[in-house]
Each structure stands twice: as structure tokens, then as C-alpha cells.
XYZ file of N, CA and C in Angstrom:
420
model
N -178.148 144.628 -13.029
C -176.877 145.350 -13.405
C -175.730 144.825 -12.592
N -174.367 145.016 -13.455
C -172.961 144.469 -13.164
C -172.053 145.426 -12.798
N -172.036 145.153 -11.488
C -170.629 146.407 -10.939
C -169.469 145.780 -10.698
N -168.442 146.785 -10.855
C -167.297 146.461 -10.086
C -166.337 147.333 -8.984
N -166.142 146.764 -7.872
C -165.767 147.400 -6.545
C -164.340 146.877 -6.331
N -163.611 147.839 -6.159
C -162.105 147.849 -6.217
C -161.613 148.587 -4.465
N -161.313 147.460 -3.608
C -161.355 148.170 -2.256
C -159.722 147.770 -1.815
N -159.384 148.556 -0.406
C -158.270 147.666 0.378
C -158.532 147.948 1.629
N -157.687 147.082 2.260
C -157.869 147.014 3.670
C -156.773 146.461 4.188
N -156.401 146.652 5.630
C -154.939 146.060 5.900
C -155.442 144.758 7.275
N -154.806 143.568 7.169
C -155.290 142.577 7.878
C -155.092 143.025 9.720
N -155.495 142.986 10.071
C -155.822 143.337 11.623
C -154.823 142.885 12.659
N -154.476 141.369 11.678
C -153.010 140.454 12.242
C -152.451 139.685 11.666
N -150.916 139.419 11.771
C -150.805 139.039 11.218
C -151.085 137.868 10.506
N -150.821 137.410 8.964
C -151.444 136.092 8.393
C -150.192 135.320 7.503
N -150.464 133.495 7.997
C -149.590 133.157 7.636
C -149.678 132.377 6.059
N -149.173 131.985 5.264
C -149.477 131.128 3.848
C -150.446 130.992 3.812
N -151.131 130.054 4.683
C -151.474 128.416 5.043
C -153.308 129.932 5.496
N -153.417 130.964 5.970
C -154.569 131.883 6.099
C -154.770 132.212 4.923
N -153.583 133.059 4.388
C -153.970 133.275 2.956
C -154.683 131.722 1.896
N -154.437 130.853 1.989
C -154.596 129.764 1.277
C -156.265 129.252 1.418
N -156.906 129.578 3.029
C -158.010 129.294 3.746
C -159.096 130.763 2.827
N -158.171 131.974 2.684
C -159.074 133.225 2.349
C -159.480 132.753 0.868
N -158.391 132.222 -0.154
C -159.169 132.207 -1.104
C -159.361 131.064 -1.549
N -159.725 129.896 -0.423
C -160.899 128.839 -0.428
C -161.860 129.472 -0.435
N -162.224 129.928 0.422
C -163.628 130.416 1.204
C -164.019 131.634 0.098
N -163.511 132.479 -0.004
C -163.664 133.381 -1.098
C -164.467 132.536 -2.990
N -163.854 131.347 -2.678
C -163.346 130.812 -4.536
C -165.283 130.009 -3.669
N -165.253 129.714 -2.831
C -166.643 129.027 -2.468
C -167.786 129.295 -2.586
N -167.499 131.074 -2.090
C -169.317 131.531 -1.236
C -169.502 132.547 -2.749
N -168.125 132.689 -3.617
C -168.467 133.644 -4.656
C -168.998 133.066 -5.637
N -168.836 131.809 -6.335
C -169.407 130.679 -7.239
C -171.255 131.228 -6.868
N -171.507 130.888 -5.374
C -172.853 130.541 -5.133
C -173.411 131.865 -5.268
N -173.031 133.195 -4.995
C -173.610 134.533 -5.351
C -173.158 135.309 -6.798
N -172.235 134.266 -7.380
C -171.986 134.689 -9.019
C -171.006 136.503 -8.814
N -169.915 136.258 -7.939
C -169.349 137.085 -7.703
C -167.544 136.661 -8.207
N -167.142 137.465 -9.383
C -165.836 137.097 -9.499
C -164.640 137.735 -9.354
N -163.471 137.625 -9.666
C -162.916 138.953 -9.618
C -161.140 138.488 -9.118
N -160.234 139.138 -8.234
C -158.747 139.024 -8.017
C -158.681 139.815 -6.948
N -157.540 138.578 -6.120
C -157.238 139.399 -4.980
C -155.709 139.031 -5.130
N -155.129 140.195 -4.726
C -153.931 140.572 -3.922
C -153.463 140.718 -2.418
N -152.360 140.213 -2.234
C -151.961 140.327 -0.974
C -150.797 140.694 -0.870
N -150.573 141.970 0.036
C -148.925 142.078 0.153
C -148.514 142.904 1.190
N -147.900 142.360 2.162
C -146.969 143.247 3.236
C -148.342 143.396 4.195
N -149.458 142.496 4.406
C -150.570 143.157 5.389
C -151.624 144.074 4.661
N -151.497 144.168 3.434
C -152.420 144.872 2.585
C -153.122 144.256 1.660
N -154.524 144.106 1.584
C -155.354 143.442 0.599
C -155.909 144.414 -0.607
N -156.189 144.282 -1.502
C -156.721 144.611 -2.596
C -157.293 143.389 -3.242
N -158.686 143.924 -3.454
C -159.452 142.915 -4.287
C -160.344 143.270 -5.173
N -160.357 143.436 -6.259
C -161.544 143.635 -6.835
C -162.631 142.581 -7.231
N -164.260 142.894 -6.897
C -165.217 141.973 -7.561
C -166.134 142.721 -8.613
N -166.981 141.659 -8.939
C -168.070 142.093 -10.132
C -168.691 141.115 -9.913
N -169.796 141.243 -10.221
C -170.892 140.488 -10.219
C -172.449 141.652 -9.797
N -173.580 141.196 -9.399
C -174.417 142.074 -9.463
C -174.435 143.058 -8.684
N -174.511 143.663 -8.548
C -174.698 145.138 -7.706
C -175.268 144.596 -6.317
N -176.163 143.906 -5.656
C -176.865 143.833 -4.510
C -175.597 142.384 -4.108
N -175.035 141.576 -5.150
C -174.596 140.551 -3.962
C -172.748 141.408 -3.906
N -172.402 142.149 -4.832
C -171.228 143.114 -4.190
C -170.876 143.856 -3.010
N -172.481 144.750 -3.211
C -172.439 145.346 -2.279
C -172.149 144.363 -0.698
N -173.562 143.384 -0.702
C -173.403 142.515 0.547
C -172.141 142.077 0.579
N -171.350 141.755 -0.351
C -170.005 141.019 0.555
C -169.349 141.827 0.706
N -169.066 143.440 -0.164
C -168.525 144.711 0.615
C -168.494 144.802 1.962
N -170.078 145.251 2.287
C -170.580 145.240 3.421
C -169.985 144.222 4.675
N -169.958 143.507 4.205
C -169.464 142.123 5.309
C -167.787 142.068 5.346
N -167.290 142.446 4.436
C -165.619 142.517 3.957
C -165.507 143.767 5.450
N -166.417 144.859 5.233
C -166.012 146.288 5.827
C -165.811 145.922 7.344
N -167.090 144.961 7.963
C -167.237 144.773 9.073
C -166.610 143.539 9.833
N -165.523 142.692 8.829
C -165.166 141.942 9.308
C -163.870 142.743 10.458
N -163.972 141.815 11.487
C -162.623 142.077 12.280
C -161.392 141.805 11.794
N -161.582 140.731 11.052
C -159.814 140.705 10.322
C -158.782 141.840 9.894
N -160.137 142.543 9.527
C -160.264 143.610 8.227
C -159.873 144.766 9.120
N -158.685 145.886 8.988
C -158.904 147.221 9.058
C -158.535 148.037 8.126
N -159.097 149.512 8.055
C -158.266 150.489 7.315
C -159.195 150.404 6.312
N -160.328 149.374 5.785
C -160.956 149.187 4.435
C -161.284 150.638 4.169
N -160.883 150.610 2.829
C -161.085 152.205 2.066
C -161.603 151.499 0.360
N -162.759 151.982 -0.052
C -163.391 152.066 -1.018
C -162.376 152.539 -2.375
N -161.979 151.783 -3.536
C -161.100 152.643 -4.295
C -161.471 153.019 -5.354
N -162.709 152.271 -5.946
C -163.290 152.196 -7.228
C -164.685 151.148 -7.007
N -165.744 151.956 -7.318
C -167.199 151.281 -7.782
C -167.667 152.091 -9.394
N -168.051 151.152 -10.029
C -168.500 151.227 -11.086
C -169.476 150.659 -12.443
N -170.640 150.625 -12.630
C -171.204 150.099 -12.951
C -170.956 149.795 -14.501
N -170.833 148.106 -15.239
C -170.320 148.145 -16.211
C -171.340 147.387 -16.829
N -170.909 147.012 -18.547
C -171.802 146.276 -19.096
C -171.410 144.908 -19.204
N -170.092 144.436 -18.773
C -169.970 143.174 -18.733
C -168.647 142.888 -17.704
N -168.264 141.319 -17.377
C -167.653 141.379 -16.365
C -166.389 141.215 -17.225
N -165.159 141.424 -16.669
C -163.523 141.367 -17.707
C -163.409 139.936 -16.443
N -163.440 139.387 -15.702
C -163.401 138.194 -14.923
C -163.988 136.902 -14.988
N -164.620 137.132 -15.681
C -166.114 136.078 -15.975
C -165.381 134.520 -15.041
N -164.941 133.926 -15.240
C -163.999 132.697 -15.678
C -163.650 132.358 -14.518
N -163.534 133.655 -13.712
C -162.751 133.068 -12.038
C -163.483 133.582 -10.726
N -163.888 133.105 -10.307
C -164.273 133.103 -8.712
C -163.692 133.457 -7.761
N -162.162 133.343 -7.913
C -161.526 134.590 -7.312
C -159.572 133.966 -7.917
N -159.038 134.995 -8.678
C -157.873 134.992 -8.917
C -157.187 135.310 -8.327
N -155.813 135.186 -7.973
C -155.152 135.638 -7.110
C -153.677 136.457 -8.351
N -152.986 137.656 -7.556
C -152.092 138.459 -7.932
C -150.891 137.156 -7.487
N -149.874 136.807 -8.576
C -149.287 136.043 -8.027
C -147.712 136.939 -7.962
N -147.169 137.442 -6.464
C -146.233 138.799 -6.042
C -145.243 138.046 -6.551
N -144.965 136.970 -6.724
C -143.331 136.419 -7.296
C -143.115 136.783 -9.000
N -144.402 137.014 -9.902
C -144.026 137.939 -10.882
C -144.556 139.273 -11.213
N -144.576 139.685 -10.355
C -145.094 141.341 -10.298
C -144.155 141.914 -10.040
N -143.784 142.200 -11.706
C -142.439 143.359 -12.166
C -142.844 145.147 -11.174
N -141.594 145.084 -10.318
C -141.730 146.713 -10.102
C -141.600 147.603 -10.904
N -141.179 147.015 -11.729
C -141.657 148.464 -12.762
C -142.815 148.620 -13.390
N -143.742 147.849 -13.863
C -144.822 147.739 -13.923
C -145.835 148.368 -12.532
N -145.560 148.017 -11.447
C -146.277 148.971 -10.336
C -145.884 150.321 -10.061
N -144.226 150.854 -10.959
C -144.073 152.210 -10.948
C -144.798 152.604 -12.202
N -145.138 152.367 -13.096
C -145.925 152.439 -13.904
C -147.379 153.681 -13.194
N -148.120 152.774 -12.876
C -148.903 153.476 -11.847
C -149.109 153.944 -10.841
N -147.524 154.188 -9.497
C -147.874 154.326 -8.590
C -146.465 155.928 -8.742
N -146.199 156.402 -7.907
C -145.025 156.880 -7.116
C -143.715 156.573 -7.325
N -144.303 155.155 -6.472
C -143.032 154.070 -5.729
C -143.112 153.029 -6.501
N -142.589 151.826 -6.611
C -142.562 150.528 -6.990
C -142.801 149.554 -5.989
N -143.184 150.286 -5.048
C -143.909 149.549 -4.063
C -145.628 149.411 -3.702
N -146.261 147.774 -4.221
C -147.405 148.163 -4.760
C -148.505 148.732 -3.168
N -149.055 149.590 -3.107
C -149.255 150.678 -2.066
C -151.103 151.008 -2.258
N -152.157 150.352 -2.389
C -153.443 151.105 -2.810
C -153.570 152.156 -1.956
N -153.247 152.652 -0.876
C -153.645 153.441 -0.277
C -152.875 154.817 -0.788
N -151.656 154.752 -1.628
C -151.065 156.152 -2.305
C -151.074 156.478 -3.644
N -152.568 155.201 -4.272
C -153.115 155.239 -5.921
C -154.266 155.126 -5.759
N -154.695 155.386 -7.095
C -156.034 155.988 -7.385
C -156.499 154.637 -7.799
N -157.854 154.650 -7.342
C -159.169 153.438 -8.224
C -158.665 153.355 -9.529
N -158.742 154.316 -10.329
C -158.767 154.323 -11.440
C -157.136 153.706 -12.263
N -155.828 153.749 -11.010
C -154.923 153.277 -11.355
C -154.810 151.914 -10.898
N -155.367 151.728 -9.520
C -155.479 150.070 -9.134
C -155.926 149.300 -10.283
N -157.157 150.049 -11.355
C -158.064 149.132 -11.671
C -157.064 148.697 -13.353
N -156.323 149.681 -13.766
C -155.355 149.511 -15.290
C -154.211 148.615 -14.633
N -153.803 148.602 -13.227
C -152.853 147.379 -12.943
C -153.521 146.188 -12.967
N -154.463 146.127 -12.481
C -154.765 144.837 -12.374
C -155.140 144.257 -13.814
N -155.434 145.287 -14.472
C -155.953 144.913 -16.152
C -154.815 144.521 -16.676
N -153.077 145.205 -16.223
C -152.207 144.504 -16.896
C -152.125 143.238 -16.072
N -152.058 143.054 -15.323
C -151.484 141.915 -14.021
C -152.265 141.129 -14.696
N -153.387 140.970 -15.306
C -154.371 139.832 -15.921
C -153.252 139.733 -17.570
N -153.071 140.582 -18.199
C -152.885 140.465 -19.884
C -151.595 140.132 -19.556
N -150.660 140.260 -18.752
C -149.370 139.453 -18.079
C -149.234 138.186 -18.204
N -150.117 137.652 -17.066
C -150.120 136.309 -16.875
C -149.742 136.298 -15.232
N -149.799 136.938 -14.842
C -149.366 137.219 -13.445
C -150.623 136.964 -12.466
N -151.366 136.184 -12.617
C -152.382 136.030 -12.089
C -152.614 134.236 -12.043
N -152.846 133.932 -10.634
C -153.084 132.387 -10.457
C -154.361 132.260 -10.227
N -154.997 131.184 -10.543
C -156.447 130.904 -10.435
C -155.916 129.380 -9.840
N -156.848 129.131 -9.088
C -157.441 127.096 -8.777
C -158.400 126.991 -9.014
């Protein structure tokens, strides 16, 4: 059974650009072996991540994230069984915030600031899908 899991968390400590690159590299390496694909977005100390894959693998990954001391205020935004993957080619895509149009965020949120703590899981999923179609996703 395949699932989508969307969560948000806050970084427990300030993160540098190098820290983010290391997180993405580690995610891509681990995810490939576990059959997990998805997207990661980081903005102002907040992470939003969509994981997709087998239920057991995605659940185990989320549990590790929720207990990781580098994260705080972990919140589950959406958990859905899916028939097929939307991000099958990406072990972990990254939202390029330089390409993020504030008007696009405003379409799904009360303000133009990307804040998953004030958005519904459904709105965040829709925003991620639109980011993919608009080319605002980077994948190495």
C-alpha cells in the first residue's frame, strides 16, 4: 500500500545553507534504499516535507523525524492512501524558494507568507502540486 504523508516542523537550531545541503543529500541516499520519494521545503526555520512510498517505510521515516532532536513542533498535516506516486522520479525534490511566487502561496493561504502551521494539509498538498507544475522544484 502506498501513502502520502505531509508534515511540518521547526528547526531546533539555526541552519546554514550547508546544513540544508547535507540534509537533502542524506534524505536522497536513505530514501532511495527505502523506496521513499517526495519534496522538501525549508523557509525561515520551518520544514515542510511530503513523503510518499510504502506505508511501513513512510511511517518509520516519520517516526524517526518526529523523535529527531533537530526538529521541534512536528505536526502531521496530511496522511492519505494513494493509488500511485506523484513524485516517483525524485528521491527528494527541493522547493526553490527563489522561484516561489507569493501570489501562488496567497492562493492557498490567508497570507502570502509560506506558513504550514496556518494552512490545511489539503491546501499544502495543492500548493506542492502546483509548485511541481510551475517548475519551482529542484532535484539533484
